CSV table of C-alpha atoms in Angstrom, one decimal:
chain,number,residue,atom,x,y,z
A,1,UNK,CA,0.0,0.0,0.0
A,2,UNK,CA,3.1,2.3,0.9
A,3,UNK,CA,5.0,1.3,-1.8
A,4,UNK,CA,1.9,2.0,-4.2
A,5,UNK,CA,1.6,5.3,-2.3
A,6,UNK,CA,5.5,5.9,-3.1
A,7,UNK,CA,5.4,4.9,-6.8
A,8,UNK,CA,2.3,7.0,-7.6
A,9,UNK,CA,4.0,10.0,-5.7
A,10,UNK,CA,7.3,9.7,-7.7
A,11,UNK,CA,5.6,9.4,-10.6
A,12,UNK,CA,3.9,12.8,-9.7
A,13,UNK,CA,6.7,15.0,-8.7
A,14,UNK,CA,9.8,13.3,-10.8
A,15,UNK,CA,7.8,13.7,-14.6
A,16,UNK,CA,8.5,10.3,-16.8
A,17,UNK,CA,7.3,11.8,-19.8
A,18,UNK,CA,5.3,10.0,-22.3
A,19,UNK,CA,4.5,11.0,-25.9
A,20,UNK,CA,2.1,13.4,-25.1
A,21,UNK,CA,4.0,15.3,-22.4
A,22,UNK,CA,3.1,19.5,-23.2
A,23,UNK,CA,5.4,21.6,-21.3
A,24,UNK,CA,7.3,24.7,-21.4
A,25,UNK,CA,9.2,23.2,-25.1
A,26,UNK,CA,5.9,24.1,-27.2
A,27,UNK,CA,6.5,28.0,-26.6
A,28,UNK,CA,10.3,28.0,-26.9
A,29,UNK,CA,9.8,25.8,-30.4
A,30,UNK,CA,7.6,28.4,-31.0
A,31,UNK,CA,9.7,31.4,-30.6
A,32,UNK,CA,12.4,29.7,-32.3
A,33,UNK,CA,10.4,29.2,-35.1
A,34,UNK,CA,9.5,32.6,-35.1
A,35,UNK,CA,12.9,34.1,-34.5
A,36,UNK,CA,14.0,31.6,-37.4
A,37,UNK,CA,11.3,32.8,-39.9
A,38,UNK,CA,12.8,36.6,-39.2
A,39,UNK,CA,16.2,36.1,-39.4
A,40,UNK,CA,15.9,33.8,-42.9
A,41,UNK,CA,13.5,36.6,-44.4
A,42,UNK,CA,16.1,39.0,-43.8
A,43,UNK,CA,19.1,36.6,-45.0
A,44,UNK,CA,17.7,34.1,-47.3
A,45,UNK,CA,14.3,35.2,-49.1
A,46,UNK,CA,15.1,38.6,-49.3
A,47,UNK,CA,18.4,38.9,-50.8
A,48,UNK,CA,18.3,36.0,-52.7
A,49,UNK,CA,15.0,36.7,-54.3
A,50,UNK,CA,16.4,40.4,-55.1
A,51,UNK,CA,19.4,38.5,-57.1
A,52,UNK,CA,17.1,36.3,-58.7
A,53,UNK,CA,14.8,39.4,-59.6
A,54,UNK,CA,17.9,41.2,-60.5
A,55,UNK,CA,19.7,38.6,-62.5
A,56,UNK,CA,16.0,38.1,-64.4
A,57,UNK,CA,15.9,42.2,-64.7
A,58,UNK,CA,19.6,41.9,-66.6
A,59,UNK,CA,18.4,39.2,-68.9
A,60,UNK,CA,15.5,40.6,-70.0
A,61,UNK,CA,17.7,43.8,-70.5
A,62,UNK,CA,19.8,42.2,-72.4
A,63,UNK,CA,17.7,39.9,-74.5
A,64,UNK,CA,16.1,43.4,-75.3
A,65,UNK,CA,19.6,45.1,-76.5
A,66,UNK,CA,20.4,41.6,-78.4
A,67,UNK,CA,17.6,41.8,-80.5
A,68,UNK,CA,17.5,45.8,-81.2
A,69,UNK,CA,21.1,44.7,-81.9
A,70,UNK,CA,20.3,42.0,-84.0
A,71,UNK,CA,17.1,43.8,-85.8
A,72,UNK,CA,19.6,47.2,-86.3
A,73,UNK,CA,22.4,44.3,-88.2
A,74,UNK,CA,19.9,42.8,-90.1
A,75,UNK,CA,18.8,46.0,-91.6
A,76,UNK,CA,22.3,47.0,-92.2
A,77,UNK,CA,22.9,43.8,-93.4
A,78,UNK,CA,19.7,44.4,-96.1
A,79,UNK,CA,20.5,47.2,-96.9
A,80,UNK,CA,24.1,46.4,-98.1
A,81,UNK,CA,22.9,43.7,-99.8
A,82,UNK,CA,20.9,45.9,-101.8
A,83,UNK,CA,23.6,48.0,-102.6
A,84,UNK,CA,25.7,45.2,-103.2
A,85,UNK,CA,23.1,43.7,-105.5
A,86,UNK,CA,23.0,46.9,-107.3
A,87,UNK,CA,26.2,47.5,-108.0
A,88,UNK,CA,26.8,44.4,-109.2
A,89,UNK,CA,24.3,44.7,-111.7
A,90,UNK,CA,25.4,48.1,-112.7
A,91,UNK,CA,29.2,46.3,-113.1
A,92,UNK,CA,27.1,43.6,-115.2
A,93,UNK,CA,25.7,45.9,-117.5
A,94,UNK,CA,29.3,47.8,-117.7
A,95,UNK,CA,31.1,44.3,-118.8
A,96,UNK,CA,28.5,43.9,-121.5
A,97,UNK,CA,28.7,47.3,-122.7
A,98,UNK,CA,32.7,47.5,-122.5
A,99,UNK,CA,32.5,44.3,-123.8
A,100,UNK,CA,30.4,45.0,-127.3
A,101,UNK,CA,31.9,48.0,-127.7
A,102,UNK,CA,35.2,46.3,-127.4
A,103,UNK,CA,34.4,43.5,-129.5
A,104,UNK,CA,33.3,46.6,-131.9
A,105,UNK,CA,36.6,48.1,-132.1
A,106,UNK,CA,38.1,44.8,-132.3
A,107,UNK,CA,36.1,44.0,-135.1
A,108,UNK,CA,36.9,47.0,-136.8
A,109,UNK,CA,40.4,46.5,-136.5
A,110,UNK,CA,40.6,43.3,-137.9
A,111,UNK,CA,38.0,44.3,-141.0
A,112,UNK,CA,40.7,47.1,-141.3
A,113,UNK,CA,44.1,45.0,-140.7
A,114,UNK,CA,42.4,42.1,-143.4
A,115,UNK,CA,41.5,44.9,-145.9
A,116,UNK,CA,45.0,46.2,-145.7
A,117,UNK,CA,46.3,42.7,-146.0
A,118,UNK,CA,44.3,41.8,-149.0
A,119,UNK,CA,45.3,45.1,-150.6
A,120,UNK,CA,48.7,44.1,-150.0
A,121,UNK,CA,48.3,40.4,-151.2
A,122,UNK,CA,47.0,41.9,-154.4
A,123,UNK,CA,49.9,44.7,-155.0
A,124,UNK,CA,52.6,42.3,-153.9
A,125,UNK,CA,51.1,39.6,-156.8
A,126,UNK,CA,50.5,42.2,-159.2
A,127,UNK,CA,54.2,43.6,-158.6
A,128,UNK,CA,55.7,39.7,-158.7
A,129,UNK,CA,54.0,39.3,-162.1
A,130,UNK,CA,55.2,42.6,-163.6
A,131,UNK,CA,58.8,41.4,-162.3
A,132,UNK,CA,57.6,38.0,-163.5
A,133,UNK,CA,57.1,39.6,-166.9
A,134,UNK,CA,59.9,41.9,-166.8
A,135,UNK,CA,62.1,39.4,-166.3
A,136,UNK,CA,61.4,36.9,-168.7
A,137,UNK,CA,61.5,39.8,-171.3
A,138,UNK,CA,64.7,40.1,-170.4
A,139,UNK,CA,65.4,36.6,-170.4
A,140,UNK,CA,64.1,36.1,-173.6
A,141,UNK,CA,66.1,39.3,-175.0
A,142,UNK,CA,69.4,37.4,-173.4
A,143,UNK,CA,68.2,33.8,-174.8
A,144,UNK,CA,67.5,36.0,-178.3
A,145,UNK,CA,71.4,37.0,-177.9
A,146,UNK,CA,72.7,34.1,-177.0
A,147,UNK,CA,71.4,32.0,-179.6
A,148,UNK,CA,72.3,34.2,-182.2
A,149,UNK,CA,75.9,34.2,-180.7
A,150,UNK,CA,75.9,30.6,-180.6
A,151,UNK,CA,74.3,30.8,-184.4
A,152,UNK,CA,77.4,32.6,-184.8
A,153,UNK,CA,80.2,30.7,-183.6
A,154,UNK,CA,78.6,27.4,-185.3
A,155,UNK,CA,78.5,29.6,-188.8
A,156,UNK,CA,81.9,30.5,-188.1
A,157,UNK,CA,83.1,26.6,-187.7
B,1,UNK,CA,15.3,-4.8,-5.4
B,2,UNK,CA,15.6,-1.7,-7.0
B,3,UNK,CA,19.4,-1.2,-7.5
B,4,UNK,CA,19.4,-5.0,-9.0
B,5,UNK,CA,16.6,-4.1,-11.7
B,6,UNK,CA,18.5,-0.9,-12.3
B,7,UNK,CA,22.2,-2.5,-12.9
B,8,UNK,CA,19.8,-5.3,-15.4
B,9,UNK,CA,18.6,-3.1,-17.7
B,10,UNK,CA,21.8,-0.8,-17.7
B,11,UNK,CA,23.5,-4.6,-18.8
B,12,UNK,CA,20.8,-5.0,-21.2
B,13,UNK,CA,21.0,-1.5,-22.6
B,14,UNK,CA,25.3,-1.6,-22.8
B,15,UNK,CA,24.4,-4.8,-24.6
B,16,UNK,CA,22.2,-3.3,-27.4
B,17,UNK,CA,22.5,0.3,-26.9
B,18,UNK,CA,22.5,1.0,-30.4
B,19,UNK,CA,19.0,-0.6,-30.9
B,20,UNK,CA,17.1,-0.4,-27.8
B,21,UNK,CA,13.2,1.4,-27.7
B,22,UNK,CA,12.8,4.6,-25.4
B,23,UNK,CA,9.5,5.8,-26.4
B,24,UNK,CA,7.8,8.9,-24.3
B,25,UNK,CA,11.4,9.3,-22.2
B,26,UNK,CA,12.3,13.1,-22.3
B,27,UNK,CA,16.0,14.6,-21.6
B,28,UNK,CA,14.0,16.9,-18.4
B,29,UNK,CA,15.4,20.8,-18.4
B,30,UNK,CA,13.4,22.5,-15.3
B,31,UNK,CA,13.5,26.6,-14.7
B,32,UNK,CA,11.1,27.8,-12.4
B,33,UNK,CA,9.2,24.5,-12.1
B,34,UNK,CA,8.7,24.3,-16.3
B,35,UNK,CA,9.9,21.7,-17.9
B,36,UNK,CA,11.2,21.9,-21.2
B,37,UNK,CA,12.4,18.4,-23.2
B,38,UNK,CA,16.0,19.0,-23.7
B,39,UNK,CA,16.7,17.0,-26.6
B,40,UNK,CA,14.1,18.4,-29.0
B,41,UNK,CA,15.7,21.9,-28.2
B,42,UNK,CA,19.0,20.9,-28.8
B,43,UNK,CA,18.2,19.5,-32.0
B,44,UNK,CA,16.2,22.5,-33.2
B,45,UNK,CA,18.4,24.6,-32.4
B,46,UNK,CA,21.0,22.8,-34.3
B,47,UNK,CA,18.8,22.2,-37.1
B,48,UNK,CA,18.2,26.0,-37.3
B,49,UNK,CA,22.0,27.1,-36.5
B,50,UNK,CA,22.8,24.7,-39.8
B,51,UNK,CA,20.1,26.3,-41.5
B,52,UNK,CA,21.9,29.9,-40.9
B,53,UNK,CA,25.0,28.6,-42.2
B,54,UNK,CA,24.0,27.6,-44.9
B,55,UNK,CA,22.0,30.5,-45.8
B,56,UNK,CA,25.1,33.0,-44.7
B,57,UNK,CA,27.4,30.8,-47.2
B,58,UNK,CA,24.4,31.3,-49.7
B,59,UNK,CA,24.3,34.6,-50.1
B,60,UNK,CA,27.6,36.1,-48.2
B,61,UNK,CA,29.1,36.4,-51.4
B,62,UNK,CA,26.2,36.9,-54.0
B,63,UNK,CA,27.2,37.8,-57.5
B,64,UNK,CA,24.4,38.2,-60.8
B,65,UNK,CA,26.3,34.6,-61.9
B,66,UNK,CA,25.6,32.2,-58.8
B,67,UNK,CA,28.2,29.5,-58.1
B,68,UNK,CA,28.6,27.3,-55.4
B,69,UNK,CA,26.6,27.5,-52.5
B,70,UNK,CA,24.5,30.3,-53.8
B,71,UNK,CA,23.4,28.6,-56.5
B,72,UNK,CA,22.4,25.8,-54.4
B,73,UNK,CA,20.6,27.8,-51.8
B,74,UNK,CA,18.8,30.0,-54.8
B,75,UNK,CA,17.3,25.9,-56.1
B,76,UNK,CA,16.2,25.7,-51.9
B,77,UNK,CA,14.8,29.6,-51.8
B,78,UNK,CA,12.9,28.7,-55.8
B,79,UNK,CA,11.8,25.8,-54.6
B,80,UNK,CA,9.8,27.2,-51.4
B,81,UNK,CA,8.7,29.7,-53.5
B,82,UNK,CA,7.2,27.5,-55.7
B,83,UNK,CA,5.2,26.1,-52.8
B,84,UNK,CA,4.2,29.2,-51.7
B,85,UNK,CA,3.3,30.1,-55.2
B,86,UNK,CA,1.3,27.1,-56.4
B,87,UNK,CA,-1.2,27.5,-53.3
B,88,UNK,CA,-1.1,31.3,-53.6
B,89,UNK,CA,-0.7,33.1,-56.8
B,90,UNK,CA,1.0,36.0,-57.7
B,91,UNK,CA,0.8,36.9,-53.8
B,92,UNK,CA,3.3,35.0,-52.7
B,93,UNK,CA,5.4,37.0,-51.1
B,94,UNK,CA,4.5,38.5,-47.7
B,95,UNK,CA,3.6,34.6,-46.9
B,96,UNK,CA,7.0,33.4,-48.3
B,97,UNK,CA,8.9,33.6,-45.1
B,98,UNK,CA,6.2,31.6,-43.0
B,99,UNK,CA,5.5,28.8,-45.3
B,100,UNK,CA,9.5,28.3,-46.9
B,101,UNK,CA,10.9,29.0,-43.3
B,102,UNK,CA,7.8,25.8,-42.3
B,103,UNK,CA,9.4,23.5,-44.9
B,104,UNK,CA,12.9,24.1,-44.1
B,105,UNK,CA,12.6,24.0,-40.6
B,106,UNK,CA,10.2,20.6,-40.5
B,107,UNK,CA,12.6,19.1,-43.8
B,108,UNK,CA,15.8,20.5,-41.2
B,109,UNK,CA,14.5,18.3,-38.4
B,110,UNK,CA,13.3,15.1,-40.0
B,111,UNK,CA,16.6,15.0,-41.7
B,112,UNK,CA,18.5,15.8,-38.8
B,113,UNK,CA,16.5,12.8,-37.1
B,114,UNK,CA,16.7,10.5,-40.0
B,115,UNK,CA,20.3,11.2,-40.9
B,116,UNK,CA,22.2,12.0,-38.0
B,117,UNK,CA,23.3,8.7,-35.8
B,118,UNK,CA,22.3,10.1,-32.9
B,119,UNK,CA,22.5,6.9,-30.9
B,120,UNK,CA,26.6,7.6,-30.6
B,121,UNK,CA,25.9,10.1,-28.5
B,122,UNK,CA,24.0,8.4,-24.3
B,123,UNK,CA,21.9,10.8,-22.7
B,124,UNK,CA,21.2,10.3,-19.2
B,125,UNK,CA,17.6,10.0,-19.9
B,126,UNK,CA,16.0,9.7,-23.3
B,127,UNK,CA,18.1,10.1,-26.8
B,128,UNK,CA,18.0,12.8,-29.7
B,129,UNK,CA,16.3,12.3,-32.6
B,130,UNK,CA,13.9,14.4,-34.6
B,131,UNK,CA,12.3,17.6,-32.5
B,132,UNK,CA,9.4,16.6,-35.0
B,133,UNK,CA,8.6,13.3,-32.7
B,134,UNK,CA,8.0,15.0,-29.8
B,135,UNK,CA,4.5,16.5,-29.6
B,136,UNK,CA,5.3,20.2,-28.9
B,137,UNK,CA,7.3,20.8,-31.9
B,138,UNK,CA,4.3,20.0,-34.1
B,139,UNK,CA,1.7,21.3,-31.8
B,140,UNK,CA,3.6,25.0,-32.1
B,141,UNK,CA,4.3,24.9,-35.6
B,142,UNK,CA,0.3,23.7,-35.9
B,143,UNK,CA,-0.7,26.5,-34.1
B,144,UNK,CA,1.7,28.9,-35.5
B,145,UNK,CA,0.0,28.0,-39.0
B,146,UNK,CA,-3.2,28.3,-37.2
B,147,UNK,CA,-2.1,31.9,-36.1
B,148,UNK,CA,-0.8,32.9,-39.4
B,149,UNK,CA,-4.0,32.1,-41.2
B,150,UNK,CA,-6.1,34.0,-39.1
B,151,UNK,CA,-3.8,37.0,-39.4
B,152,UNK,CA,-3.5,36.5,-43.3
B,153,UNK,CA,-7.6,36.8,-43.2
B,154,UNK,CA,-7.9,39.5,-40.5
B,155,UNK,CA,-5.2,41.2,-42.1
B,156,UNK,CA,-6.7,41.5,-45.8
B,157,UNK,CA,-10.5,41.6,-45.1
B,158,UNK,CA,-10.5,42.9,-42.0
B,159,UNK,CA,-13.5,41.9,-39.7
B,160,UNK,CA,-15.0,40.9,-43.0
B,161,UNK,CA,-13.0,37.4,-42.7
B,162,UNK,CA,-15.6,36.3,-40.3
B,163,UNK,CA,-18.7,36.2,-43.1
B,164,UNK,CA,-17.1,32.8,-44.2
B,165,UNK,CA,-18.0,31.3,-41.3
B,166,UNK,CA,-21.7,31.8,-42.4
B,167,UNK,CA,-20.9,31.0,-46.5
B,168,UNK,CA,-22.0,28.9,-48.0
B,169,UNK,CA,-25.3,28.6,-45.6
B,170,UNK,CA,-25.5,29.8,-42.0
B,171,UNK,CA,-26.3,25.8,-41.6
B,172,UNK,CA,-22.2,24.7,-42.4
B,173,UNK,CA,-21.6,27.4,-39.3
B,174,UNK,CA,-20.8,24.6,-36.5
B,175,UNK,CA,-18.7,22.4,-39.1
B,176,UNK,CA,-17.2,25.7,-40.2
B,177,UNK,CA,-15.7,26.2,-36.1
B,178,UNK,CA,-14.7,22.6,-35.9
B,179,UNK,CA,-12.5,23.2,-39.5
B,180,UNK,CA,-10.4,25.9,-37.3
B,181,UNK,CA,-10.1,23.0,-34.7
B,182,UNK,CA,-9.7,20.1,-36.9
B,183,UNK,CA,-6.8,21.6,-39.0
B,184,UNK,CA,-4.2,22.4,-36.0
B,185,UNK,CA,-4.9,18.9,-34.9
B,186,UNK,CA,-4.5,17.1,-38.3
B,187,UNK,CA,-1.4,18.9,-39.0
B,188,UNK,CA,-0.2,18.4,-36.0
B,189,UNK,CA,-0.7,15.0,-35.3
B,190,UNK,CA,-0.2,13.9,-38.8
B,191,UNK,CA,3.7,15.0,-38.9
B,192,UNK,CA,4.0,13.4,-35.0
B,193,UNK,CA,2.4,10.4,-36.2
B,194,UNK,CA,4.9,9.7,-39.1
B,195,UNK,CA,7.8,10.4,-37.7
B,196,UNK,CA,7.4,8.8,-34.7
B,197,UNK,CA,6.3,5.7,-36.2
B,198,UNK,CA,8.9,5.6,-38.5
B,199,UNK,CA,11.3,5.7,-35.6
B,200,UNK,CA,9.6,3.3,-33.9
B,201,UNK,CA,10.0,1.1,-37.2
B,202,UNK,CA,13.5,1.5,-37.5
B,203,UNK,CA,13.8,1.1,-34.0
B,204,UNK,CA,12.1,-2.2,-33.9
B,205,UNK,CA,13.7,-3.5,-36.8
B,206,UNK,CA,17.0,-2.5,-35.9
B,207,UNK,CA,16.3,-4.4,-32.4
B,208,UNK,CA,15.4,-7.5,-34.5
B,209,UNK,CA,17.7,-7.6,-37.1
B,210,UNK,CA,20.4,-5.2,-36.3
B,211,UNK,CA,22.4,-5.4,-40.1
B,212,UNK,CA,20.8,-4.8,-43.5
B,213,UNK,CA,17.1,-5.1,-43.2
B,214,UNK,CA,16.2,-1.5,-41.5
B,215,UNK,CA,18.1,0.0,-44.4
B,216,UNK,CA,15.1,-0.1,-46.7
B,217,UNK,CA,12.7,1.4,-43.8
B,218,UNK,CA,15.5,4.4,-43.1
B,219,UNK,CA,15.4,4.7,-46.5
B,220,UNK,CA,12.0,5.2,-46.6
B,221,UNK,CA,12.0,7.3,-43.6
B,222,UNK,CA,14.2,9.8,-45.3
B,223,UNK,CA,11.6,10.0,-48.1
B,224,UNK,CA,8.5,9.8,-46.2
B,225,UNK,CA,10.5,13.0,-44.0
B,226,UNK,CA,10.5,15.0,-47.5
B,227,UNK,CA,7.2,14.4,-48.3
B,228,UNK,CA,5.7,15.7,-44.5
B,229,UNK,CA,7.6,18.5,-44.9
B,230,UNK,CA,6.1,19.2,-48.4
B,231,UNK,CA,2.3,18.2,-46.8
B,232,UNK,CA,2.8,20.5,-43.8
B,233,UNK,CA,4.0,23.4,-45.6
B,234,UNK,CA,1.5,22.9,-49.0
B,235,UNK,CA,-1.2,22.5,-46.3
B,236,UNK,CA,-0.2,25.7,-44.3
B,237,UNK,CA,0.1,27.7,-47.7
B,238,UNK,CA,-3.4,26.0,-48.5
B,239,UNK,CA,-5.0,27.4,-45.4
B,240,UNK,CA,-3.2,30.5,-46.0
B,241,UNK,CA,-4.3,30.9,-49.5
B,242,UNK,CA,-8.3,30.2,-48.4
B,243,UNK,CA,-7.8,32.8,-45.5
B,244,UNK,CA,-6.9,35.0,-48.1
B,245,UNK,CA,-8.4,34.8,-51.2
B,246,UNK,CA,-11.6,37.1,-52.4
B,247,UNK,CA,-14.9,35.7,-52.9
């Protein structure tokens, strides 16, 4: 009976516990979990979410500048082309031109160098065949000598 | 009698210390005849100087480009967000602190219980582990989110929160009281519940089979602490959000 007196009396000034033992630990867990919430909110969510806000800020900056960038080259890039484009056929049309009249002159040239030549073809045979001529008339005055020489001399013997 | 049962189960307990059950045994603090359970506050406190640390080394040297640990505590400050986000819109932010600091602090503590072999280190009474088993942890952060819905309500309707009591039908008004009791205790004893018994689990099995075979169970305790930290802190932003939103 004493000893059951005893047991129940330690058991109600010396605490065992048990699983659902509330004491003072549910308002310190508490505060700590509200002291934690402060002090990660002002070192954790804040600054980090200000980076992150940041960083996305710079992107979107300059994805903006990339593309006015890349819009402003394209352009450029058109417009040079056109240019390009254009001068080239403006160069085009300049060969062809350069070109016929070239071929022109050239043509000229050689109607004028083959007239030239012809007329020379022609004087140079029509001299040979006076020579031609000439000669043989002299030939045949000399053979016309000679024979009669020979004539001569065989009359002689 | 007594010394003789005493120097038995101090044998028994040298003999399997690493594997023996203490359920309900409290390391006792007592200032001005209040208890407080030691080794929950220990733990906490541990879990939340870690916490601190790693949150200095995240963002004591920011830069636009993150590297290191800043680029691992921005994936831990995205992901609450997320949370936050999915149960509460674009409005996020003034509830960002309570809900993120909910899942770090619960994920913190069922890690630290999970992870940590806290059975190295003999307490006089009672042994570390989770602050999450023990009753008080959950009951305050349960009635913290309890507190922090009200205020979200009170504090963007004004007296106005009260009408959705009465909404849909004056009739749902009893069922409407017992929701503000129901969801502290649900919370609560839902996040005791699992990580208790999957203590106790571990415990168990580690007293029957002491090699290989709790593996799979810790295992699974270190995923089932994940996913309570997730519930409790989806839940709180949950409440939060219905507090909150316009009808």
């Amino acid at each position: 009976m004493f000893d059951n007196y005893n047991s129940i009396l330690i058991i109600g000034t010396e605490k065992t516990g048990g699983l659902f033992d509330f004491d003072g630990t549910l308002p310190v867990i508490a505060l700590q979990f509200i002291i934690f919430m402060f002090l990660l909110n002002f070192i954790l969510y804040t600054p980090l979410l200000d980076t992150i806000d940041e960083r996305n800020i710079y992107i979107s900056k300059s994805l903006s500048e990339a593309t006015r960038i890349l819009t402003k080259s394209n352009e450029l890039n058109l417009k040079y082309e056109k240019k390009t484009s254009k001068a080239r056929k403006a160069v085009a049309l300049d060969l062809l031109t350069y070109q016929q009249l070239y071929k022109n002159i050239l043509e000229e040239k050689m109607k004028s160098s083959e007239d030239f030549i012809d007329k020379f073809l022609t004087e140079t045979t029509k001299n040979f065949e006076e020579n031609k001529e000439n000669i043989l008339k002299s030939f045949d005055t000399e053979i016309d000598s000679l024979s009669n020489e020979i004539m001569k001399k065989m009359i002689k013997s | 009698m007594n010394i003789l049962q005493s120097t038995n189960t101090i044998n028994l307990n040298s003999l399997i210390f690493l594997s023996d059950i203490e359920v309900g045994k409290h390391l006792y603090w007592e200032v001005n005849d209040i208890t407080f359970h030691g080794q929950v506050i220990l733990v906490s406190s541990l879990v939340i100087l870690l916490t601190l640390l790693f949150s200095f080394l995240g963002t004591s040297n920011k830069n636009i480009v993150p590297n290191g640990w800043q680029n691992f505590m921005e994936s831990v400050v995205e992901f609450v967000k997320e949370i936050a986000e999915n149960q509460l819109g674009k409005e996020y932010r003034p509830w960002l602190p309570f809900i993120g600091t909910l899942f770090l602090f619960v994920f913190g503590c069922n890690w630290a219980g999970a992870i940590i072999p806290w059975k190295l280190i003999k307490l006089s009474e009672g042994e570390f582990g989770a602050p999450t088993n023990d009753i008080n942890t959950t009951v305050a952060l349960a009635l913290l989110t309890s507190f922090m819905y009200f205020y979200a309500g009170l504090s963007t309707k004004g007296f106005g929160y009260f009408k959705r009591y009465i909404e849909p039908t004056p009739l749902l008004l009893p069922i409407n009281i017992l929701e503000d009791f129901t969801k502290p205790l649900s919370l609560s004893f839902r996040l005791f519940g699992n990580i208790l018994a999957d203590e106790l689990t571990v415990s168990v099995l580690a007293l029957l089979v002491p090699l290989i075979v709790p593996l799979p169970v810790m295992l699974l305790g270190v995923f089932a602490s994940s996913v309570q930290a997730l519930i409790f802190s989806t839940l709180a932003g949950a409440y939060i959000a219905e507090a909150v939103e316009g009808h």
